[in-house]
Each structure stands twice: as structure tokens, then as C-alpha cells.
Tab-separated table of C-alpha atoms in Angstrom:
chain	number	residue	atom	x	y	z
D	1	UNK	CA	132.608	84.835	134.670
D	2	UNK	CA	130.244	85.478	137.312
D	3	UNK	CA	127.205	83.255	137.689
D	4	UNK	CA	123.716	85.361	138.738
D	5	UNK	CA	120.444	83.437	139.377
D	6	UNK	CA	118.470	83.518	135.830
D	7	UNK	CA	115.004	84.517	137.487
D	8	UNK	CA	115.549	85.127	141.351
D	9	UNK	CA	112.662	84.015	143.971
D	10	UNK	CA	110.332	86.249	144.794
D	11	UNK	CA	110.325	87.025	148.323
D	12	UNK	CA	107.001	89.113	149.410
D	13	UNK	CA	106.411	92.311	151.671
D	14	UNK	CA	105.583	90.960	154.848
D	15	UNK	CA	103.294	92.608	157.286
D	16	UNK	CA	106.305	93.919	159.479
D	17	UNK	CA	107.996	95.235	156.670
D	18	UNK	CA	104.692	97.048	155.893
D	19	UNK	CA	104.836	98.317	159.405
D	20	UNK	CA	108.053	99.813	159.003
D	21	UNK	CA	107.612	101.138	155.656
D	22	UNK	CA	104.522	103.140	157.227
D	23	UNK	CA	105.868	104.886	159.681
D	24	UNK	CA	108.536	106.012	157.466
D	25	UNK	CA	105.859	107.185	154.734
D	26	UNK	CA	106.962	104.681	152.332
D	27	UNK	CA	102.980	103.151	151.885
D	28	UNK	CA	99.924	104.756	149.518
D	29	UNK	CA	97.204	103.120	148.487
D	30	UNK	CA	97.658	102.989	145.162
D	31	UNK	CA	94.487	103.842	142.534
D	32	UNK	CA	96.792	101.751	140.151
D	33	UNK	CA	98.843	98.415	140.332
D	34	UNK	CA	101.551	96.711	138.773
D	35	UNK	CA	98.737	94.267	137.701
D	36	UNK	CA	96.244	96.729	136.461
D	37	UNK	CA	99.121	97.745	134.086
D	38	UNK	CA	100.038	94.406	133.074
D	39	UNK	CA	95.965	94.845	131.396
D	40	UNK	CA	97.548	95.948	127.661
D	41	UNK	CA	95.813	95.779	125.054
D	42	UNK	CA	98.928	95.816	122.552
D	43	UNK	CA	102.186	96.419	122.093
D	44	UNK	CA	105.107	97.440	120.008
D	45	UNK	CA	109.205	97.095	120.203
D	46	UNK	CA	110.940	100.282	121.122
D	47	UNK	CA	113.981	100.708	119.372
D	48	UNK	CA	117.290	102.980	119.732
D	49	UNK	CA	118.188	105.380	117.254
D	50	UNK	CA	120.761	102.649	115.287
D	51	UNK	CA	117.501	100.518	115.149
D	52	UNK	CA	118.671	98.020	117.873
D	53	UNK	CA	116.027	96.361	120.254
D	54	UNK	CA	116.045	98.296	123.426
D	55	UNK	CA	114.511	95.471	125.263
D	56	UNK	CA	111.310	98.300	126.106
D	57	UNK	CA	108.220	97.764	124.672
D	58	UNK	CA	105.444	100.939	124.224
D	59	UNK	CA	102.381	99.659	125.176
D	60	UNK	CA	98.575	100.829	124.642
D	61	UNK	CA	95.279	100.221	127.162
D	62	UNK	CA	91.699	100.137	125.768
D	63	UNK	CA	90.059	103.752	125.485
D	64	UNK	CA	88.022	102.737	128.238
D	65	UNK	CA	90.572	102.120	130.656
D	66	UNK	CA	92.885	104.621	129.400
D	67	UNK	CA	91.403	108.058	131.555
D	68	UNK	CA	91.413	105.735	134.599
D	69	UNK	CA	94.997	104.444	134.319
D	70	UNK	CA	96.650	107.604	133.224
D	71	UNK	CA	94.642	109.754	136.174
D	72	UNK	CA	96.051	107.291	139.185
D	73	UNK	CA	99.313	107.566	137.602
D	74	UNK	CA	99.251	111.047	137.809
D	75	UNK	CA	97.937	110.809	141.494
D	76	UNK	CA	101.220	108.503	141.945
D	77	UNK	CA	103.995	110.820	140.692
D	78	UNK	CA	102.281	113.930	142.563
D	79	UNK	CA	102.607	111.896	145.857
D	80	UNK	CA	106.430	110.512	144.915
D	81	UNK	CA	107.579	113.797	143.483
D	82	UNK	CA	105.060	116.646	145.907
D	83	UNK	CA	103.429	114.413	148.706
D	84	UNK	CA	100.103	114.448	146.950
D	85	UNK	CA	99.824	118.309	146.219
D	86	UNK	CA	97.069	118.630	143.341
D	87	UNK	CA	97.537	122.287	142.827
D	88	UNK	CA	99.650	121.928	139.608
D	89	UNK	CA	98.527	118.990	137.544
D	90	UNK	CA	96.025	120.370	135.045
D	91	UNK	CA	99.629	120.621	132.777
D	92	UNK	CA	100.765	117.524	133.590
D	93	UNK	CA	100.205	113.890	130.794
D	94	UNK	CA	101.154	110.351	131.251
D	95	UNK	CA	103.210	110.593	128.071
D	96	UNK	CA	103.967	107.394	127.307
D	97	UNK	CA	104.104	103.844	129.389
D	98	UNK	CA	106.980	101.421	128.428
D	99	UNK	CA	106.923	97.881	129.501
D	100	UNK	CA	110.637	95.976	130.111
D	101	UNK	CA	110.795	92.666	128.822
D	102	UNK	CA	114.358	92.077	130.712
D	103	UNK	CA	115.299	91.100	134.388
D	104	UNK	CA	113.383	90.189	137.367
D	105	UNK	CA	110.745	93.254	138.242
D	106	UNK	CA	109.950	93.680	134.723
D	107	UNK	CA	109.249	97.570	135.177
D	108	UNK	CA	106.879	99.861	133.630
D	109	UNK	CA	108.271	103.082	132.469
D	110	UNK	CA	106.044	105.971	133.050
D	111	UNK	CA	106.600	109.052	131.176
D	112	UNK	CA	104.928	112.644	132.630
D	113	UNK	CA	105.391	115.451	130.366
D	114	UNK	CA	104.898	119.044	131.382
D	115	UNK	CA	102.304	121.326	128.511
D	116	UNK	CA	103.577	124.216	129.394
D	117	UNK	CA	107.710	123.768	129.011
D	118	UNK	CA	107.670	120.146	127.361
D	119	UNK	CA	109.819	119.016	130.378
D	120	UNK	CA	109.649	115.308	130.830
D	121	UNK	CA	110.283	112.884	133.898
D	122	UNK	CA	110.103	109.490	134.547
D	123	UNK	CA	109.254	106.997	137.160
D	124	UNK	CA	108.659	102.984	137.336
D	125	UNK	CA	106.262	100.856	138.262
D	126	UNK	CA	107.309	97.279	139.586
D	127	UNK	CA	106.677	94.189	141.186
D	128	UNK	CA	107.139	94.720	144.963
D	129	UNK	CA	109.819	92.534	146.340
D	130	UNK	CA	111.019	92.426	150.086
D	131	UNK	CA	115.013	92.354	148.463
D	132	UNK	CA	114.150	94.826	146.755
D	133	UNK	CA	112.601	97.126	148.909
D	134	UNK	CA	115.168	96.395	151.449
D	135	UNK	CA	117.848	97.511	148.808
D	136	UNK	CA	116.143	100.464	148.445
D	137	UNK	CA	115.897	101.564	152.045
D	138	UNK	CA	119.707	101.081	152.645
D	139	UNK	CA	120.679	103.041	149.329
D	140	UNK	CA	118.939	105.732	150.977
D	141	UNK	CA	120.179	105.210	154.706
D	142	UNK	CA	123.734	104.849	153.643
D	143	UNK	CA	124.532	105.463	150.276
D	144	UNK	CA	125.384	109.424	148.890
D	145	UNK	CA	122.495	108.976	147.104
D	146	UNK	CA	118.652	109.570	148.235
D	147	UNK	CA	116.485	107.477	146.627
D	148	UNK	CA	112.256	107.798	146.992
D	149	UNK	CA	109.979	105.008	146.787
D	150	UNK	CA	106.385	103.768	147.554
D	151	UNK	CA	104.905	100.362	148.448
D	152	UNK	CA	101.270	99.070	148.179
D	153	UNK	CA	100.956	95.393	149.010
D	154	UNK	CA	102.709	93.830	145.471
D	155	UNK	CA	103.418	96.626	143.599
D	156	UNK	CA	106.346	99.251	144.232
D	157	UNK	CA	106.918	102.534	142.792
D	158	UNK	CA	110.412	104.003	142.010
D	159	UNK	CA	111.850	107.361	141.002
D	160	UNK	CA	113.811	107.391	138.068
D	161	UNK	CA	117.625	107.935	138.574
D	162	UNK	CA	119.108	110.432	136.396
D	163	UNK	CA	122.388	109.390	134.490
D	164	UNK	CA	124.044	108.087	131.402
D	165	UNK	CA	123.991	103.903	131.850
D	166	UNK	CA	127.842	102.723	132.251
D	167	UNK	CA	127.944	100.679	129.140
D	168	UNK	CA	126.433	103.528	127.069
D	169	UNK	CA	128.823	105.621	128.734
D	170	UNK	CA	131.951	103.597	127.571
D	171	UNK	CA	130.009	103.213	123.915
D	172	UNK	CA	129.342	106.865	123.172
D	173	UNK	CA	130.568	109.113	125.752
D	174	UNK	CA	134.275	108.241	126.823
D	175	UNK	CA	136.429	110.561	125.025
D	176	UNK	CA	139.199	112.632	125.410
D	177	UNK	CA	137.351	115.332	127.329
D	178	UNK	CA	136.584	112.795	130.253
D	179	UNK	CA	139.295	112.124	132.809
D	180	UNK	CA	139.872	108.059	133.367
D	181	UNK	CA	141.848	108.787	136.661
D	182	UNK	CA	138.429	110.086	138.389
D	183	UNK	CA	136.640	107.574	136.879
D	184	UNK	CA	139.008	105.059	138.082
D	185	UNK	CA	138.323	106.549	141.439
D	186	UNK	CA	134.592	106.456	141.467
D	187	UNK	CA	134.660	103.266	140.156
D	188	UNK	CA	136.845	102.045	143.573
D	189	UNK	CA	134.694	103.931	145.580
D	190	UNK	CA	131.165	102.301	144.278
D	191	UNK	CA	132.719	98.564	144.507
D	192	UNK	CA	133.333	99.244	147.941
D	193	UNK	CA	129.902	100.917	148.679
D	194	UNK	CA	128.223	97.546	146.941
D	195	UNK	CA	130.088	95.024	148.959
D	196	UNK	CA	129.602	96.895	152.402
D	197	UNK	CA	126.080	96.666	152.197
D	198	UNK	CA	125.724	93.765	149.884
D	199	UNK	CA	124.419	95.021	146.486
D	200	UNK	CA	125.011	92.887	143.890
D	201	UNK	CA	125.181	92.262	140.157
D	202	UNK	CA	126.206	95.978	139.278
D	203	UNK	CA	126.730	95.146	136.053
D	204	UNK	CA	127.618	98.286	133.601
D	205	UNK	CA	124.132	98.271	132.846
D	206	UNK	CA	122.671	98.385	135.879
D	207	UNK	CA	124.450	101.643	136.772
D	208	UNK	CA	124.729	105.355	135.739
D	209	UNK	CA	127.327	107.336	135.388
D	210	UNK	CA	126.329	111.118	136.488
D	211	UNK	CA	128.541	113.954	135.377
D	212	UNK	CA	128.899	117.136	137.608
D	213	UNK	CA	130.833	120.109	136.206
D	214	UNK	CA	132.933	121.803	139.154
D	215	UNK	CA	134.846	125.192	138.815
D	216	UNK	CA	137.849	123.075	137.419
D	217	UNK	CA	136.852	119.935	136.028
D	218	UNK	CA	134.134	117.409	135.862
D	219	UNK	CA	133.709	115.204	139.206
D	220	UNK	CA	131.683	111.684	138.360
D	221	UNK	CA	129.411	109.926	140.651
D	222	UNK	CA	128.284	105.952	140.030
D	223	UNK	CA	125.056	105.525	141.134
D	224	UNK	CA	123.032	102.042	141.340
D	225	UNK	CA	119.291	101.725	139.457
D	226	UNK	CA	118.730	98.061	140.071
D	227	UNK	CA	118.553	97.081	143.379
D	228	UNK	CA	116.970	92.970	142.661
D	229	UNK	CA	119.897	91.685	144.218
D	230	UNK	CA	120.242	92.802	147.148
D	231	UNK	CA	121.500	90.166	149.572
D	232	UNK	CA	120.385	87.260	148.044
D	233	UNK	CA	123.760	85.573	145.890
D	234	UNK	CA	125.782	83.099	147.565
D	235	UNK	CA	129.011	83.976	146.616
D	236	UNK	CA	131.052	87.395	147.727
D	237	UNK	CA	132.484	88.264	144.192
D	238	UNK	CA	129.041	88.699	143.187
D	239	UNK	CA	128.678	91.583	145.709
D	240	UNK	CA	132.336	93.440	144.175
D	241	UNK	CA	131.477	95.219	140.401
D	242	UNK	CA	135.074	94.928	139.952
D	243	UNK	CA	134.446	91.131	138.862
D	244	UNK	CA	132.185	91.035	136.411
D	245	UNK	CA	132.916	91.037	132.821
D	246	UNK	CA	130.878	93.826	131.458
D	247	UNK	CA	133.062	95.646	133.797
D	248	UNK	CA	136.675	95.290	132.726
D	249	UNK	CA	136.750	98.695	130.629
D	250	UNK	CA	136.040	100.372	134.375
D	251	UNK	CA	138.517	97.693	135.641
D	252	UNK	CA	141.162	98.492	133.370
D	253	UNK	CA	140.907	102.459	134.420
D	254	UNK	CA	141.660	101.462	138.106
D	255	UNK	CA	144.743	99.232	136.983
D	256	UNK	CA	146.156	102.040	134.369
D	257	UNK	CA	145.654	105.133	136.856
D	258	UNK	CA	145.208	103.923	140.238
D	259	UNK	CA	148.023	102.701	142.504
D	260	UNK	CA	147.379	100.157	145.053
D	261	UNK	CA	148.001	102.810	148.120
D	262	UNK	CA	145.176	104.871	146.505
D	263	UNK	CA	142.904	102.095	146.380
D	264	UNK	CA	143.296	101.674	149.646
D	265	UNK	CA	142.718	105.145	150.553
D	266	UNK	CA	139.856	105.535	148.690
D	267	UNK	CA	138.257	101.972	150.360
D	268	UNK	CA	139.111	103.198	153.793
D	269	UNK	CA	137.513	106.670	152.529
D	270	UNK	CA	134.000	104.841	151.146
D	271	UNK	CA	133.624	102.584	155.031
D	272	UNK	CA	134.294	106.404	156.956
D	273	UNK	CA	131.477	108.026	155.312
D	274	UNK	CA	129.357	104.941	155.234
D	275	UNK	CA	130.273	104.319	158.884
D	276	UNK	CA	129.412	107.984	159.611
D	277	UNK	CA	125.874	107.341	157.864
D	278	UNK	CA	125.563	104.273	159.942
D	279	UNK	CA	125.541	106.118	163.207
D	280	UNK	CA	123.030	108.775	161.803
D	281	UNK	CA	120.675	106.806	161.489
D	282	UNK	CA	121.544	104.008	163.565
D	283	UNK	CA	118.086	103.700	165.164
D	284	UNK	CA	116.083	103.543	161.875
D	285	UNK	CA	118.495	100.447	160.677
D	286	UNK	CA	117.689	98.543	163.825
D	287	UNK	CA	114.203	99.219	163.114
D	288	UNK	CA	114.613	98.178	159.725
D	289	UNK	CA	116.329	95.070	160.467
D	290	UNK	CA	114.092	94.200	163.267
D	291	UNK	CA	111.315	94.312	160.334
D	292	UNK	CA	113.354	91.527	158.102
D	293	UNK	CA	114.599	89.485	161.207
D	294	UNK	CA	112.533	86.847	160.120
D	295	UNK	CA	112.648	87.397	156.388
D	296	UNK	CA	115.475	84.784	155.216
D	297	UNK	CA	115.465	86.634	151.590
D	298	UNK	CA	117.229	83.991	149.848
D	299	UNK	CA	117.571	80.116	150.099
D	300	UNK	CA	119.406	78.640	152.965
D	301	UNK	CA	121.740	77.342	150.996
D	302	UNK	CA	122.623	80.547	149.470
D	303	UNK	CA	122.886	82.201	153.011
D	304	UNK	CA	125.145	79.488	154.795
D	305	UNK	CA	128.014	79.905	151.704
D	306	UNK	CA	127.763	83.354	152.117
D	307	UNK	CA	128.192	83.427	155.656
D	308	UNK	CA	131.009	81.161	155.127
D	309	UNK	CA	132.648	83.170	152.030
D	310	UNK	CA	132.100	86.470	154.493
D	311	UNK	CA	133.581	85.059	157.985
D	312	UNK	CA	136.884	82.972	155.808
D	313	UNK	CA	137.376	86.460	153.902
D	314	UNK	CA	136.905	88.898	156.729
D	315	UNK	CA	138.515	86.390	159.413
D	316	UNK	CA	135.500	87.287	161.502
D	317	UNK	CA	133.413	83.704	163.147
D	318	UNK	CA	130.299	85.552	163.926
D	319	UNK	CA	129.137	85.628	160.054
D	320	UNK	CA	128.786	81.870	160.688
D	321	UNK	CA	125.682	82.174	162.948
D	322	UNK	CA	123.664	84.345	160.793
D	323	UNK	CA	120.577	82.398	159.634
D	324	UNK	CA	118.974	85.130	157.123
D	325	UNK	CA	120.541	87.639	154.619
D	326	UNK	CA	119.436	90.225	157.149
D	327	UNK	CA	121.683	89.325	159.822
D	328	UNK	CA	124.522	88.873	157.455
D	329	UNK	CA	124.205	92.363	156.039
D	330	UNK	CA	123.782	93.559	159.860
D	331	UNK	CA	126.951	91.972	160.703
D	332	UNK	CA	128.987	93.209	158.428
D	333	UNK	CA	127.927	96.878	158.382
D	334	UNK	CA	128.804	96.643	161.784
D	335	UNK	CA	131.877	94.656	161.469
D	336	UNK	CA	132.749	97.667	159.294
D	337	UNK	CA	131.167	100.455	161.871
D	338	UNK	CA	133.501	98.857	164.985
D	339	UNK	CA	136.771	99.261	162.288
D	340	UNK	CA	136.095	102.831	162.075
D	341	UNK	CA	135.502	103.364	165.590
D	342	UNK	CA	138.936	101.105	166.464
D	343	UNK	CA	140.545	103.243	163.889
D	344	UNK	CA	139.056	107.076	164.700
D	345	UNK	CA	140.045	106.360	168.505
D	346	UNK	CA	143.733	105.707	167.500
């Protein structure tokens, strides 16, 4: 069984990740904080429809506070979701607001419901971590995925990712109108996306599954919505999905349908189009990693076994002079970038 860090450190935005995050609109000064919503005044257990704790907890504000705190909210998901256009928002309510009692960022939950069609949306509201954040950035740099996000000093702000959670998935939604084999590929695919850059503890729960209907059959797409880990285990199993025991249903899919020249095919696949992202935006990453190059992100211990793990398993020296969990995942995205280029010149 894998081992993750109970409560990971807390590494803090420094002032050239701040920089960075600026000039790429990423910053607002926020009218509310994570610790302005940490101000509850009570509280109450949210459970699922089978009466099971969902680990989310409603929570209520004195009256007082309660116009202030819903109105900056509603300032925050205009400027995620419209840049800060007003125009529309006499129609829009904070809903509800749902504390997390699980995991490191311990995330609000902030529900905005629409008068006029009852349409709903969600976003979070979290503790502000430089991991984190930097997890973020790359998900939208290189993943298929665009993710949005704001930063103000200690407190981050998330969009919510739509999908069905992978162990809910397996519970209540694998049947025999899904097809295992494309699972089975997805599931390859995303295990390679989270080792190239160094995502870890993708757990079941700690990804969707999101279902797209095409003209013949239904295409899947794993997407990541916890990003805490990023670059900060020691050990390189912990960056691969494939090994964790929550897992093995997803596991077993790739062993029952999957042949090992597929898997291959679809790893090579997953580096291309992440290598292809790479030289996109090649010039942001350098900024961005010229922003952490002092930011170690993890202990030194941690770093120097993962530098180790990475140069032994990738037969590659160079992982041994990294000194921060920036450099390492630097390294190896380009490590990966220079196999592509080797390989598309053949």
C-alpha cells in the first residue's frame, strides 16, 4: 500500500510566485478570505442520500456578517467565471457554503444558484499553497484540461470540475452500458499524464470521471480535482495512480482489456501531446519555474530520494543535481520533451 504524508507542510506563496501569478491574471484582491470564512457561527453534517457522512459540513455565519460574506462571494465567482462583469448578478445567491472536514486545504464549497432557471454552480475556497498553486498552473499548461484559479496572499480560489468522482463511478455508475476497454484506456493515459508532471496521490477519489457522448459511443476523460500533492512525495509510485489500492478496479480494466503493446502506445501517445503542449508554451513554464527556483516545496529529504528514485528509473544522472521539487519536475518534462524530439526526427 502506498504511504502519503498524513497532513503535508504548508509551503506559502512567495512574492515571486505572486509576481508571476500577476502577470498571468491569476491575483484579485479578494473582499473575502479563507479566514473570514473559517468565522462560522455553526454547523451541521451533510449527509448522502443512504445517510452516510459525506465528510461536508453546511455551515451558517451570524446575520450580521451574512450580506457581507455572501456579496464578496458573489464579486469572486463573477471575476472567476466573467472577469468581474456586474451586469448579470441581481439573479444570482450564494446558495449554500459547505465546509470539508477531510485532506489538507480543507475547502469551502460555495454554491451560486441562478433565480431565474434554478441552475446551480460551484466553486471552492482554500488555503493557498505554493504546491498547490503550482499544480494548478501545470494542469492548465499541459494537461487537456483548462483549469481557472485566483490567488490573494493565503487564500486560493478554484473552479469546480465537473464529473462523477471515480469511486462513485465504480459504486453506482459502471454497468453494462459503459465500455471497460475505453476506460482501461483513459485510465493508461491519466497515469502517464500524473507521473510526467508529478501529480500525485490520484486516488479514485480525488478524480472524476467525465462522460462525453460521440456519434457512436461514449468517449471518457479522467480529470484530476486535487492538486495538494503536487511534487512533494518522495517516492515515484506515489506519482503512478496505477499503484494505489483504491485503484485496482481501474487497474484490473487495463489488465482484462489492454495488451501490453497498447499500453505502450497509448504512453508514447500521452508524452506527444504533452510534449507538444510543452513547446506551446514553453516560455510561460520557464517563467513559471524561474518563479519556484528557490521554492524547495518539500523537505530535502523527500527531494534527494526522489531525485534518486527518478535518475535509477529513468537511467538519466542529471535528476541527481536537482536541489528543489521544481527542478526535478523541470527535468523530467524535459527529459520527456528531448524523447519526442529524438523520436519525431527519426
Amino acid at each position: 500500500m502506498m504511504n502519503i504524508s498524513k497532513k503535508k507542510r504548508h509551503f506559502p506563496v512567495s512574492s515571486s510566485l505572486s509576481a508571476y501569478l500577476k502577470k498571468y491574471d491569476r491575483t484579485m484582491r479578494l473582499p473575502i478570505t479563507y479566514q473570514d470564512l473559517m468565522r462560522y457561527s455553526d454547523h451541521f453534517p451533510i449527509l448522502d442520500r443512504e445517510g452516510k457522512d459525506t465528510l461536508w459540513e453546511g455551515v451558517f455565519y451570524d446575520y450580521r456578517e451574512m450580506e457581507e460574506i455572501h456579496s464578496g462571494l458573489l464579486d469572486i465567482y463573477q471575476r472567476l467565471r466573467s472577469d468581474g462583469n456586474k451586469e448579470a448578478r441581481s439573479h444570482l445567491i450564494v446558495d449554500s457554503i459547505d465546509y470539508c472536514t477531510f485532506g489538507n486545504s480543507n475547502p469551502f464549497r460555495i454554491k451560486i444558484r441562478n433565480l431565474h432557471n434554478d441552475i446551480h454552480d460551484y466553486f471552492y475556497v482554500k488555503k493557498a499553497d505554493a504546491s498547490r498553486v503550482f499544480g494548478l498552473e501545470l494542469e492548465y499548461l499541459l494537461s487537456p484540461n483548462r483549469i481557472d484559479f485566483l490567488v490573494d496572499s493565503d487564500t486560493l480560489i478554484e473552479e469546480h470540475v465537473s464529473g462523477i468522482p471515480g469511486d462513485v463511478f465504480l459504486d453506482k455508475w459502471m454497468d453494462e452500458n459503459q465500455n471497460p476497454k475505453r476506460i482501461a484506456k483513459e485510465f493508461v493515459k491519466f497515469n502517464e499524464r500524473c507521473f510526467l508532471r508529478l501529480l500525485g496521490d490520484q486516488r479514485s477519489y480525488n478524480f472524476v470521471i467525465v462522460l462525453t457522448p460521440d456519434f457512436d459511443e461514449i468517449k471518457y476523460r479522467i480529470r484530476s480535482i486535487d492538486f495538494d500533492q503536487q511534487s512533494y512525495e518522495p517516492r515515484v509510485n506515489l506519482y503512478k495512480p496505477q499503484f494505489f489500492k483504491e485503484n485496482s478496479k481501474y487497474v484490473q480494466f487495463v489488465m482484462d482489456y489492454i495488451d501490453p503493446s497498447s499500453i505502450k502506445q497509448y504512453q508514447h501517445e500521452e508524452r506527444s501531446l504533452m510534449s507538444k503542449r510543452m513547446i506551446v508554451a514553453r516560455d510561460r513554464m520557464e517563467e513559471l519555474f524561474a518563479a519556484l527556483s528557490k521554492e524547495k516545496l518539500s523537505t530535502d529529504e523527500k527531494i534527494q530520494q526522489l531525485s534518486q528514485e527518478l535518475a535509477r528509473e529513468l537511467k538519466e544522472p542529471k535528476f541527481l543535481q536537482c536541489t528543489t521539487m521544481g527542478e526535478i519536475v523541470r527535468k523530467l518534462l524535459y527529459f520527456t520533451l528531448r524523447q519526442y524530439e529524438d523520436s519525431s526526427q527519426k
